[in-house]
Coordinates of C-alpha atoms in Angstrom, one line a residue:
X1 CA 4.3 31.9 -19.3
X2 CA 8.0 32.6 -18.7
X3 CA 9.9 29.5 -17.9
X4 CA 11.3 27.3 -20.3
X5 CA 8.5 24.3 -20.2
X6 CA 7.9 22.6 -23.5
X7 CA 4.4 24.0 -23.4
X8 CA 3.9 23.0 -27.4
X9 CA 4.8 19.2 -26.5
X10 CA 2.9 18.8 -23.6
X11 CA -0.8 20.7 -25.2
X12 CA -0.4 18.8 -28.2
X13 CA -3.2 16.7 -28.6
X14 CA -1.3 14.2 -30.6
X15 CA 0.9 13.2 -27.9
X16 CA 0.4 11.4 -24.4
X17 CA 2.3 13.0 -21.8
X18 CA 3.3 12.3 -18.2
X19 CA 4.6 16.0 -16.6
X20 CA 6.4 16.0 -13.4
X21 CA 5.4 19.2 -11.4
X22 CA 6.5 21.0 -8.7
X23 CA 3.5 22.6 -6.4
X24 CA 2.9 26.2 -7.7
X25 CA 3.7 25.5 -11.0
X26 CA 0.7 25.7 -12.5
X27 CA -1.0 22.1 -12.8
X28 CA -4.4 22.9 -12.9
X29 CA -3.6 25.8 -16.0
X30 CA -2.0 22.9 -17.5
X31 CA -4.5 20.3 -17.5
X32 CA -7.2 23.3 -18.9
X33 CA -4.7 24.4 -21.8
X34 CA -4.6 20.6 -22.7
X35 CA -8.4 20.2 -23.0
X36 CA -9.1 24.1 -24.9
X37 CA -6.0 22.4 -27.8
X38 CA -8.4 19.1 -27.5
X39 CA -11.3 21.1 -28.3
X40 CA -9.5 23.3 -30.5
X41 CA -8.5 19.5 -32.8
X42 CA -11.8 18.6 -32.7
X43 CA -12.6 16.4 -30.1
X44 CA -16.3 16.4 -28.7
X45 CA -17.0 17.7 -25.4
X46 CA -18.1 13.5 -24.1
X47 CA -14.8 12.6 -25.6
X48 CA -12.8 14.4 -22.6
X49 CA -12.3 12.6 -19.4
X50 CA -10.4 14.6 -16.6
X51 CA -10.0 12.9 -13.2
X52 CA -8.5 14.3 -10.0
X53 CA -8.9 13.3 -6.3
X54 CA -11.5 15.6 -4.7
X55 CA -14.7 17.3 -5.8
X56 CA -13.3 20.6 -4.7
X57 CA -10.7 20.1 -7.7
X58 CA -12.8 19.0 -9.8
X59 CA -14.9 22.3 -9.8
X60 CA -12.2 24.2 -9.9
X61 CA -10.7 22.7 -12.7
X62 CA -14.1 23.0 -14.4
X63 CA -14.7 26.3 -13.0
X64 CA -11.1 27.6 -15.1
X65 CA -12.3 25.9 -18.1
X66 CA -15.5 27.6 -18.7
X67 CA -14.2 30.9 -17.4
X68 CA -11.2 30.8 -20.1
X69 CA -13.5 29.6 -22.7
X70 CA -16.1 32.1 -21.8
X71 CA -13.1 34.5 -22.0
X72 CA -11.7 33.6 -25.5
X73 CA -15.3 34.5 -26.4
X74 CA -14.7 38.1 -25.8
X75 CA -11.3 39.3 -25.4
X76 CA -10.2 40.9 -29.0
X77 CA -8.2 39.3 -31.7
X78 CA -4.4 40.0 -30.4
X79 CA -5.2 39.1 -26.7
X80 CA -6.3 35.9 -28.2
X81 CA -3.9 34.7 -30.2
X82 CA -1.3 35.8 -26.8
X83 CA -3.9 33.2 -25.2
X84 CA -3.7 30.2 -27.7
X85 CA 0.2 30.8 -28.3
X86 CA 1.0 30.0 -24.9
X87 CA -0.8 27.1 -24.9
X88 CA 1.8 25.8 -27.7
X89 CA 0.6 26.8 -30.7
X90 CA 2.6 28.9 -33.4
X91 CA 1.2 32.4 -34.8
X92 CA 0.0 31.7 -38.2
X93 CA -2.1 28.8 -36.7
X94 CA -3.4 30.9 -34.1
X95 CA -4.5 33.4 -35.9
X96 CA -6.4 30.3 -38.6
X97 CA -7.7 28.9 -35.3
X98 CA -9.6 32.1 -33.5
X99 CA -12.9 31.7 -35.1
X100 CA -12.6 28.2 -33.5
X101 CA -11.5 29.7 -30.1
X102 CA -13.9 32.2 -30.2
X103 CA -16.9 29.4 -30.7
X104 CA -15.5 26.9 -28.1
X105 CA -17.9 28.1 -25.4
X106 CA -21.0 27.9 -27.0
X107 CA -19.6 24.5 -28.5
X108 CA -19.4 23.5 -25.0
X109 CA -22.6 24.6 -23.6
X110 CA -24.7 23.7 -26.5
X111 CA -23.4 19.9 -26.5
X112 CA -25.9 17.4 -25.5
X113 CA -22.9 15.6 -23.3
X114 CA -20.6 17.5 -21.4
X115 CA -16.9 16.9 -20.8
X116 CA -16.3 14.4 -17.7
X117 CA -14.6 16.1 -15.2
X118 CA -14.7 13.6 -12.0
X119 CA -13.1 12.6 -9.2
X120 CA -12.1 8.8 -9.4
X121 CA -14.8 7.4 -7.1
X122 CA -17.0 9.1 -8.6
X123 CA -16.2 8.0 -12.0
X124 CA -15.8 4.4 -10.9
X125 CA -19.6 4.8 -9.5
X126 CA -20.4 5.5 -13.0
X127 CA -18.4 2.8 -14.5
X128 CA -20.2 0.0 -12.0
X129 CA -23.7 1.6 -13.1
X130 CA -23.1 0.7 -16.3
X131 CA -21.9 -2.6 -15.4
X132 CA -23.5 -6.0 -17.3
X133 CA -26.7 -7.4 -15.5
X134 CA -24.4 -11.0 -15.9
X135 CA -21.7 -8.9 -13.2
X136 CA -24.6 -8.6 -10.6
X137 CA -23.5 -5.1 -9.3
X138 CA -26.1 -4.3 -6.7
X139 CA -27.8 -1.3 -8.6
X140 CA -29.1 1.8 -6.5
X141 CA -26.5 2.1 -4.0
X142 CA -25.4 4.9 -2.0
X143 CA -21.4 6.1 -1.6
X144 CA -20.9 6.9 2.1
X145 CA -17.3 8.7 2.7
X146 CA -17.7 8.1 6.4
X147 CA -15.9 5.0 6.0
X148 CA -15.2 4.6 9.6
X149 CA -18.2 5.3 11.0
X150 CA -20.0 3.0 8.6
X151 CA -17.7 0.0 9.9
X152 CA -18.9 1.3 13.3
X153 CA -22.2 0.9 12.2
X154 CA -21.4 -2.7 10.1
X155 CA -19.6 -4.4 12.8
X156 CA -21.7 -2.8 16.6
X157 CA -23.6 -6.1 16.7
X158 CA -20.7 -8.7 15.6
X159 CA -19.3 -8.6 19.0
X160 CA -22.0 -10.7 21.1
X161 CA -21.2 -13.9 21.0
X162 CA -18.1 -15.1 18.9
X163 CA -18.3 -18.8 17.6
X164 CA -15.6 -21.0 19.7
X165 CA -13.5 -21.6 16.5
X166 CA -13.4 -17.0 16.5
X167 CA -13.1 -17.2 20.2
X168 CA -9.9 -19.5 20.1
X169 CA -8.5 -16.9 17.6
X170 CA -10.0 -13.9 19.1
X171 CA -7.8 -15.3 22.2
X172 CA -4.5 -15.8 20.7
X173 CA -4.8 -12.2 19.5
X174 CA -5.7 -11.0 23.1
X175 CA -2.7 -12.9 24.7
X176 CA -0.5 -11.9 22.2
X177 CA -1.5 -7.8 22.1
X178 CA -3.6 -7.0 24.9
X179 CA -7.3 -5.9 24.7
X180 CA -6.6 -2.2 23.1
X181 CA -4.3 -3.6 20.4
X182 CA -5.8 -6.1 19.5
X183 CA -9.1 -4.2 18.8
X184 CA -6.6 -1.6 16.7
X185 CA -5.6 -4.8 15.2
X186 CA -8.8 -6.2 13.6
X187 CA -10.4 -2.7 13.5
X188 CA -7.8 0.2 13.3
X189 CA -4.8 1.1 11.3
X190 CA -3.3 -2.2 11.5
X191 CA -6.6 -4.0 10.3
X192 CA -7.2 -5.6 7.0
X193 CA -10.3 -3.4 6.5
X194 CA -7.7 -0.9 5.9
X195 CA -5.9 -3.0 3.3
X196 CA -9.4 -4.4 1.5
X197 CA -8.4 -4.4 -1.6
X198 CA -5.4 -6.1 -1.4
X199 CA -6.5 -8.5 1.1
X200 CA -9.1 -9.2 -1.6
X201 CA -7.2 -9.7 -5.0
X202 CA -5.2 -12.1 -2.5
X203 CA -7.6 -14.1 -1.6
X204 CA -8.7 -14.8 -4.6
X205 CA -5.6 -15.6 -6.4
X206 CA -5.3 -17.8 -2.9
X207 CA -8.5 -19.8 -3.7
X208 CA -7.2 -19.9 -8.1
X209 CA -4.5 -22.0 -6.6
X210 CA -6.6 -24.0 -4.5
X211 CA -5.0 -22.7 -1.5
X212 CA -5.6 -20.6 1.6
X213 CA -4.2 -17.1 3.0
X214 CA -2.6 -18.9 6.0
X215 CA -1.3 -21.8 3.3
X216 CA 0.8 -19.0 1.9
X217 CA 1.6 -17.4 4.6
X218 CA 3.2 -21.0 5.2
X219 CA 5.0 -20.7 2.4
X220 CA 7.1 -17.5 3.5
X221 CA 8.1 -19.5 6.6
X222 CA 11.0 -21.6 6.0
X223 CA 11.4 -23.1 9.6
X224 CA 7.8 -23.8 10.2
X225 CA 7.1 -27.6 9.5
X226 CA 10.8 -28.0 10.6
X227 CA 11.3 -29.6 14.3
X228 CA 11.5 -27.9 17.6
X229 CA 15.4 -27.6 17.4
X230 CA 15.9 -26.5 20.8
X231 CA 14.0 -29.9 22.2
X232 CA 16.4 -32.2 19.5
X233 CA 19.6 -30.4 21.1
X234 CA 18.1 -32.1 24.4
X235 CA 17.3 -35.2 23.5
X236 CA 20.4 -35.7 21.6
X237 CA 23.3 -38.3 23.2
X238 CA 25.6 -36.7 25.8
X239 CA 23.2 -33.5 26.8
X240 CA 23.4 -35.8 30.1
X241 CA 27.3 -35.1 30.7
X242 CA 27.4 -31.9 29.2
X243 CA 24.8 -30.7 32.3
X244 CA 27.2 -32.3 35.0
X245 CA 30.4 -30.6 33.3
X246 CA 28.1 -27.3 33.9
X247 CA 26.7 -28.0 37.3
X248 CA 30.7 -28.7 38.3
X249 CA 31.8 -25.2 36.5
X250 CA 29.0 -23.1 37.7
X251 CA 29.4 -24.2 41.2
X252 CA 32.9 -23.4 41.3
X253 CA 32.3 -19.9 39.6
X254 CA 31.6 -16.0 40.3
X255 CA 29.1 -15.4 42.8
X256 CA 26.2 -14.6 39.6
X257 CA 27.1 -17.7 38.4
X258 CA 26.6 -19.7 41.5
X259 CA 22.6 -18.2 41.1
X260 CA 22.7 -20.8 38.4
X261 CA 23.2 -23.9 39.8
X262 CA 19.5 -24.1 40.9
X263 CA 18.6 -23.5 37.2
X264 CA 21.2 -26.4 36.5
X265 CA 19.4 -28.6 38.9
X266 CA 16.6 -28.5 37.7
X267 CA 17.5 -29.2 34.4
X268 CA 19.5 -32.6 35.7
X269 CA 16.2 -33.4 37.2
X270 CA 14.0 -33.1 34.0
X271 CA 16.5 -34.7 31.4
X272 CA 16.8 -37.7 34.0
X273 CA 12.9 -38.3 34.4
X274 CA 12.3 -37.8 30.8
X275 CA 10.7 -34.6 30.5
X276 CA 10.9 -31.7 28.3
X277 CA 13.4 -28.6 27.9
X278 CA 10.2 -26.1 27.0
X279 CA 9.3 -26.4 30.5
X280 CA 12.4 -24.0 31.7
X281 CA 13.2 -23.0 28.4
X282 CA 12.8 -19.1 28.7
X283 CA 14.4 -19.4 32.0
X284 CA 17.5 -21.8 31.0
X285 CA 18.7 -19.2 28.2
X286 CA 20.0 -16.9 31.1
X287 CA 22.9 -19.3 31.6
X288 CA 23.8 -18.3 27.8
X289 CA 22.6 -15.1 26.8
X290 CA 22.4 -11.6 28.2
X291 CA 19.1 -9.7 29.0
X292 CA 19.6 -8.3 25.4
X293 CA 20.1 -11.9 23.9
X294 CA 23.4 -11.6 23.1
X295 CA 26.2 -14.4 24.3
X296 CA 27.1 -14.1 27.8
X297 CA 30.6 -12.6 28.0
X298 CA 31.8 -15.4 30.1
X299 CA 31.4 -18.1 27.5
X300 CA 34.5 -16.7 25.7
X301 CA 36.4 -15.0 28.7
X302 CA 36.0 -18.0 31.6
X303 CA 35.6 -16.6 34.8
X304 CA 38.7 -16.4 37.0
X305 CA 37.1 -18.6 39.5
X306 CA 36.2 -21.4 37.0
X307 CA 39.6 -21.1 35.3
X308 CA 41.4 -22.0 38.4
X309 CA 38.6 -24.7 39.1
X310 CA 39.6 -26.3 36.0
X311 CA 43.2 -25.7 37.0
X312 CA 43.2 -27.4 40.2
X313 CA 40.6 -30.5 38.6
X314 CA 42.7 -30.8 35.4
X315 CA 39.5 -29.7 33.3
X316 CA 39.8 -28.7 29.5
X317 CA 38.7 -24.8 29.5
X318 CA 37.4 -25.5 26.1
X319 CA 34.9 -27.6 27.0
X320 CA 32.9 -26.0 28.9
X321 CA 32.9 -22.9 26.3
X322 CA 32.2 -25.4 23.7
X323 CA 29.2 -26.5 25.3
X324 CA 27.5 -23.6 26.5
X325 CA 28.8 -22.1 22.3
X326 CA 26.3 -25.2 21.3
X327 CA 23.7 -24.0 23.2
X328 CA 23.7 -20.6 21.9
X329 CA 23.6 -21.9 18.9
X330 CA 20.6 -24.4 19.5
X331 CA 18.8 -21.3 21.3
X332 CA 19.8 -18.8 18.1
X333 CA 18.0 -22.0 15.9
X334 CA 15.1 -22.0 18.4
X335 CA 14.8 -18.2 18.0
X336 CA 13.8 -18.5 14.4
X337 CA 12.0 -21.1 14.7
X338 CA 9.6 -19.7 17.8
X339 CA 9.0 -17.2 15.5
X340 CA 8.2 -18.5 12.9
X341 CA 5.4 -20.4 14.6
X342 CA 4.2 -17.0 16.6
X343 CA 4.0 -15.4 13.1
X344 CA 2.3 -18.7 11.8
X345 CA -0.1 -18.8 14.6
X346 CA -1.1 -14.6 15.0
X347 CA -1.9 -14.4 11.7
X348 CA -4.0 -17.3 11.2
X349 CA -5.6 -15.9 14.0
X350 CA -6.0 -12.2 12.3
X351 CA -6.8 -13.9 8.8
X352 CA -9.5 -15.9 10.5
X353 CA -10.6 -13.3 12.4
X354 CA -10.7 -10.4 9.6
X355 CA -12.3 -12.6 6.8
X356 CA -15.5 -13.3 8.6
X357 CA -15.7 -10.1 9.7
X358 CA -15.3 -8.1 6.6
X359 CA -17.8 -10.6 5.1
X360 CA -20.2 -9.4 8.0
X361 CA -19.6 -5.8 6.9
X362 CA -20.1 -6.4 3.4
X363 CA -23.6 -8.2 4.1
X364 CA -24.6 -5.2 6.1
X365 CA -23.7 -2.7 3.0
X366 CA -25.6 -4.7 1.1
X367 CA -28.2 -4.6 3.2
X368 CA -28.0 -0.9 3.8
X369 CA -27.2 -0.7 -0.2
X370 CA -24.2 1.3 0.7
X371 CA -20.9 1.8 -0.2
X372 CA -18.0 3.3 0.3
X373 CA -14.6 4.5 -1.3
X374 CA -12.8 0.7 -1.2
X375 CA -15.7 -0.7 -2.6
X376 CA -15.7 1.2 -5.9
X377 CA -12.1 0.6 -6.1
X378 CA -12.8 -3.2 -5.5
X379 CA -15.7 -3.5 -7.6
X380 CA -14.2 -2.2 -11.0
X381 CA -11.1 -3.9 -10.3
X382 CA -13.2 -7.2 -10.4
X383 CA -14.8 -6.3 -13.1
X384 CA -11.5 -5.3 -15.1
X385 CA -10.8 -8.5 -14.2
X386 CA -13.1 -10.4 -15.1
X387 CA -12.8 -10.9 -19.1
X388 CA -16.4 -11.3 -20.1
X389 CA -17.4 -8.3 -18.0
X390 CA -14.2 -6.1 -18.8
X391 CA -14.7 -7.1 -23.0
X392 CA -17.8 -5.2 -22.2
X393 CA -16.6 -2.5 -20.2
X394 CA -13.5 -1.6 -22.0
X395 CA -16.1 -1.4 -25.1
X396 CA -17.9 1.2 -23.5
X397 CA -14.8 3.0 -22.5
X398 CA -13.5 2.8 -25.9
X399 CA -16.7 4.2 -27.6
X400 CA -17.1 6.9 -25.1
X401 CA -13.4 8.4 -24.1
X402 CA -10.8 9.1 -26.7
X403 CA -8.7 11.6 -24.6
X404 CA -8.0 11.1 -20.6
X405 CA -6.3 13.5 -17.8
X406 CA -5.6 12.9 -14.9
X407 CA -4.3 15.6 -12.1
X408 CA -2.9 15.0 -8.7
X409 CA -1.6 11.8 -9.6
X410 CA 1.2 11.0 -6.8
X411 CA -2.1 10.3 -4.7
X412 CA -3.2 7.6 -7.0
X413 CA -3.3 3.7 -4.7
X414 CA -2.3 0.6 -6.7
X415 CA -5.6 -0.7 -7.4
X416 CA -6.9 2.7 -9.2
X417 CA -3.6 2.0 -11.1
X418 CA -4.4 -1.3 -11.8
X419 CA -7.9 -0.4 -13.4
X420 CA -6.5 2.4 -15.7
X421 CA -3.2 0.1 -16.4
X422 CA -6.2 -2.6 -17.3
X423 CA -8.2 -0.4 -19.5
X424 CA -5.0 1.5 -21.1
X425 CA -3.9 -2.3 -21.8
X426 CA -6.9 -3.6 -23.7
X427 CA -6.6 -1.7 -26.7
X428 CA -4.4 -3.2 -29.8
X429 CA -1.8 -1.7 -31.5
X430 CA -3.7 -0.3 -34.1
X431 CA -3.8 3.5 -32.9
X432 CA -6.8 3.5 -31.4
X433 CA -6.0 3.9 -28.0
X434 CA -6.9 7.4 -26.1
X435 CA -4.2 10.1 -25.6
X436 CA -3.1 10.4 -22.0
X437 CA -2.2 12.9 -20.0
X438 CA -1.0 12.9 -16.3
X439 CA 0.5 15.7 -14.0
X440 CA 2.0 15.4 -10.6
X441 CA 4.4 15.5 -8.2
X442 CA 5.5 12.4 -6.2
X443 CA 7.2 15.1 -3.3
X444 CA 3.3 16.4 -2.7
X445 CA 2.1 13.2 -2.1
X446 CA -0.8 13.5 1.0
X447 CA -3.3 10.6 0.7
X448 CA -0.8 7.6 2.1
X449 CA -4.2 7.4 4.6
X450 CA -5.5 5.6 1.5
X451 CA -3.0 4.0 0.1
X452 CA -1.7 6.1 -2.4
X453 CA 2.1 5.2 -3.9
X454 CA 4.1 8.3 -5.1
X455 CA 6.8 5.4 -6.6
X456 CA 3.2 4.4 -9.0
X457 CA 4.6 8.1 -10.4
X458 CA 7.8 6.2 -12.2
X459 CA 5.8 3.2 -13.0
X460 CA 3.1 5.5 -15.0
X461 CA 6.3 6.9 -16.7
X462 CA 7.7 3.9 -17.9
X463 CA 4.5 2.1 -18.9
X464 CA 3.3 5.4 -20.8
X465 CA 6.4 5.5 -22.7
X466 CA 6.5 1.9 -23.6
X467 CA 3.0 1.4 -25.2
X468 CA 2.0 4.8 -25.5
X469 CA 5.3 6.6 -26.3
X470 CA 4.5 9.4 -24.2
X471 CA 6.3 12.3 -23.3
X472 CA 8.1 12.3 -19.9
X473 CA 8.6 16.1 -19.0
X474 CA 9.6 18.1 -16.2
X475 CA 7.6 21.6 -14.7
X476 CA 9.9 22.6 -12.2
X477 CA 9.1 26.5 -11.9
X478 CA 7.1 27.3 -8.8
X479 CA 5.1 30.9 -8.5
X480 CA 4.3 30.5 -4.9
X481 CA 7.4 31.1 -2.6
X482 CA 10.4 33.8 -2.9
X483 CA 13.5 32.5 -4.2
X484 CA 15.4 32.1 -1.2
X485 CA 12.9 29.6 0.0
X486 CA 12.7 27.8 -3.3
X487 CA 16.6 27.5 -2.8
X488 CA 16.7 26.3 0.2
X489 CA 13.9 22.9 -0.7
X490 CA 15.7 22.6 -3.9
X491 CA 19.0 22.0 -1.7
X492 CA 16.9 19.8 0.6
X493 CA 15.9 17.4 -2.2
X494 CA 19.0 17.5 -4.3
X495 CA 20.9 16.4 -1.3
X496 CA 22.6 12.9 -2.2
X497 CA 22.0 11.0 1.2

C-alpha cells in the first residue's frame, strides 16, 4: 500500500478506531487486515463481530477473509512477511508471527464458532432470538424485505368501514389534501409507517409523561389555546366608525377600489346585526393585502382620488392608513394563529389516523409471524431499553463479542445507532469494553430511503473518542478514477459555499 495511511494505528488491535474513507480506497481490505491482526493477538474466531448493510457485502467481506487467510497458508516466507507488514506490523515481528499466519486458516475453519460477519438486521434477528422469555419476543418469525408490499398485504382489508371517530379524521385529511395525498399521507413517503421507529420511541416517552402525541404537538404551538385575534379586533370599541371612515374613502377612490365598497357593506351589515368577521374573513383581507399577502400599496401611498377626497372633506390622510395598518396587523396575528389550529387539527387527524393503523399492521404480522426490517430495529431498541431485559442482553453481548467492525457506516439510521451507542454504553470503566472499529464515508451515503444520517458519522467520532479513546483517521486515496477526475470532486467538495 502506497499512500501515507497510518496502516499500523488503524490494524492495531489495541486501539478503537473510526476511519474516514473515500470510495475506492480500500474499505473492505481494511476491515479484513483488522480482523487477520485480531486473529493474529489472539482473539477467537466467535469473538469477531463484523457488520455491514447488505448480504452481498457481507460475503464479500467474508469471501476476502478466507481467500487471504487461505493465501498466507501457502505463499512462501518473504511474500508473507510483505503481506503482514502492510497490515502494520514491523519486520522482526512479522517474521516471529508467520508460523501464526501461516495457521490462521485452519484456526479458522477448525473452530467450533465462526467469526460473525452479518448484516445489521440480520444480527439484530439474532439478538431478539436470544431475547428473555420475560421480553415476550414472538419466537419463529419470518423477516420479509418486501416491506411495502407486506403493508399492502397488512392494511387491504382496513379500508371497509372506518369507525365515525376515523371517519371524522379520515375527512379532515381529505379536505385538507385531496384523495391521492392523503392516501400518500397515511400510506406513502409522507406516512408515519415510514418513520416507525421514531413515531414509536415517541409515543412512549408521550405515555411516560402521562401525555398524548397531539398533547405535545400542543406544546410546539404557541398561539393555539390563544383567542381568535382577528374576531377580538372586531368586536373591539370603534371597529363601528372605523368601517364608515372606509366605506367614505373607498367610495371616493380608484376605480379597484370602488369594487370594494360592496365588500365594505357587507361588513357594516354584519358588525351592526351582531354577527361574525369569519363569515367574510378570506374575502375582507383583499381590502388590505395583495394576492401574494403582502400590504396593499395603497395603504402607505393614498390613492390620488382619496387624497383629494380627504382634501375637499377636511379628512386626516393618516387615519384612514392607520386603520387599514391595524388591520394588517390583526390579519398578520390571525395568520399565525389559523395556522396554528390547521397544524393542530391535520395532525391530530394523521396521529389518530396512523396509530390505529399501524396497530392493525402489527396484529396482522403477528398473525402472519412476520417481520420486517423496522421491526428488528424496533424490537432491540426496546429491549436495549428496557433495563431488566438489556442487563441480560448486554451480558450476552459481553460474554460473546470482544472486538466489533462495522463497514459502510454513513448508512447507519439513528435507532441502529442508538442500540450500539446503548450496548457500547453499558460497560464500566474497567477496560472491559470491546475494541471498535468503523469505516466510512458520509459523501457515499445512499440508504436516506431508510433513514440513514451521514451527520451520525461525527457523532460516532466524538462518542468513540470520549469513552473509547479511539482513533479518528482519514483514508483519502482513491484507486478507482484518473487523477484529473479525482481533482476535479476534490475541488467540488473543498469548495467553501
Amino acid at each position: 500500500m502506497s499512500d501515507k495511511f497510518d496502516y499500523p494505528v488503524a490494524c492495531n488491535p489495541n486501539n478503537s478506531v473510526i476511519v474516514s474513507a473515500c470510495a475506492g480506497s480500500g474499505k473492505t481490505w481494511l476491515l479484513v487486515a483488522r480482523m487477520v491482526r485480531l486473529l493474529l493477538a489472539g482473539a477467537k474466531p466467535q469473538e469477531i463481530l463484523a457488520l455491514t448493510f447488505t448480504r452481498k457485502a457481507a460475503q464479500e467481506m467474508r469471501d476476502r477473509l478466507y481467500g487471504l487467510l487461505e493465501d498466507f497458508s501457502q505463499i512462501d516466507d518473504q511474500q508473507l512477511i510483505h503481506e503482514l507488514k502492510i497490515r502494520g506490523l514491523e519486520d522482526a515481528e512479522a517474521k516471529n508471527l508467520l508460523p501464526q499466519a501461516r495457521a490462521l486458516y485452519l484456526k479458522v475453519l477448525m473452530s467450533p464458532q465462526s467469526i460473525v460477519i452479518d448484516t445489521f438486521h440480520g444480527w439484530f434477528g439474532r439478538l431478539l432470538g436470544a431475547a428473555p422469555i420475560s421480553a415476550e419476543v414472538q419466537p419463529g418469525f419470518n423477516l420479509r424485505e418486501d416491506a411495502k408490499r407486506l403493508q399492502e398485504e397488512c392494511m387491504q382489508d382496513w379500508w371497509g368501514d372506518l369507525p365515525a371517530d376515523l371517519k371524522k379524521h379520515y375527512d379532515v385529511l381529505l379536505k385538507e389534501f385531496g384523495a391521492f395525498e392523503t392516501e400518500k399521507f397515511l400510506m406513502g413517503s409522507y406516512s408515519l409507517f415510514k418513520q416507525r421507529g421514531a413515531w414509536t420511541f415517541f409515543l412512549a416517552s408521550c405515555r411516560a409523561r402521562g401525555a398524548s402525541p397531539v398533547d405535545a404537538l400542543a406544546q410546539c404551538l404557541p398561539h393555539l389555546s390563544l383567542p381568535n385575534p382577528l374576531e377580538e379586533f372586531w368586536q373591539r370599541p370603534g371597529t363601528k366608525e372605523d368601517l364608515q371612515v372606509m366605506l367614505d374613502c373607498f367610495t371616493n377612490g380608484t376605480a379597484t377600489q370602488k369594487k370594494r365598497v360592496p365588500l365594505i357593506q357587507k361588513a357594516i351589515e354584519l358588525h351592526a346585526t351582531g354577527q361574525s368577521i369569519m363569515e367574510i374573513a378570506d374575502a375582507w383581507q383583499s381590502c388590505f393585502f395583495t394576492q401574494k399577502r403582502t400590504p396593499s400599496g395603497d395603504i402607505a401611498n393614498i390613492s390620488a382620488p382619496m387624497r383629494d377626497y380627504l382634501a375637499v372633506t377636511g379628512g386626516d390622510p393618516m387615519q384612514i392608513t392607520s386603520i387599514r395598518n391595524a388591520w394588517v396587523d390583526a390579519y398578520e396575528a390571525w395568520f399565525a394563529w389559523q395556522n396554528d389550529q390547521d397544524a393542530y387539527e391535520i395532525n391530530a387527524a394523521w396521529f389518530a389516523m396512523s396509530e390505529v393503523m399501524l396497530g392493525h399492521m402489527q396484529k396482522t404480522k403477528e398473525s402472519m409471524r412476520v417481520r420486517d426490517f423496522d421491526d428488528l430495529e424496533i424490537g432491540v431498541s426496546q429491549l436495549m431499553a428496557d433495563p431488566a431485559n438489556a442487563a441480560y442482553l448486554q451480558a450476552r453481548l459481553d460474554a460473546k463479542y470482544s472486538h466489533i467492525l462495522i463497514d459502510e457506516f454513513q448508512d447507519t439510521n439513528p435507532l441502529q445507532w442508538q442500540i450500539l451507542r446503548s450496548w457500547l454504553e453499558g460497560y464500566g470503566q474497567d477496560g472491559s469494553r470491546p475494541s471498535v472499529f468503523i469505516v466510512g464515508d458520509p459523501k457515499q451515503s445512499i440508504y436516506r430511503f431508510r433513514r440513514a444520517d451521514p451527520r451520525l458519522f461525527d457523532s460516532a467520532r466524538d462518542f468513540l473518542t470520549a469513552n473509547l479513546q479511539a482513533k479518528s483517521l482519514q483514508k483519502n486515496t482513491t484507486r478507482r478514477n484518473a487523477h484529473a477526475i479525482n481533482d476535479a470532486v476534490n475541488n467540488i467538495f473543498l469548495t467553501d459555499a
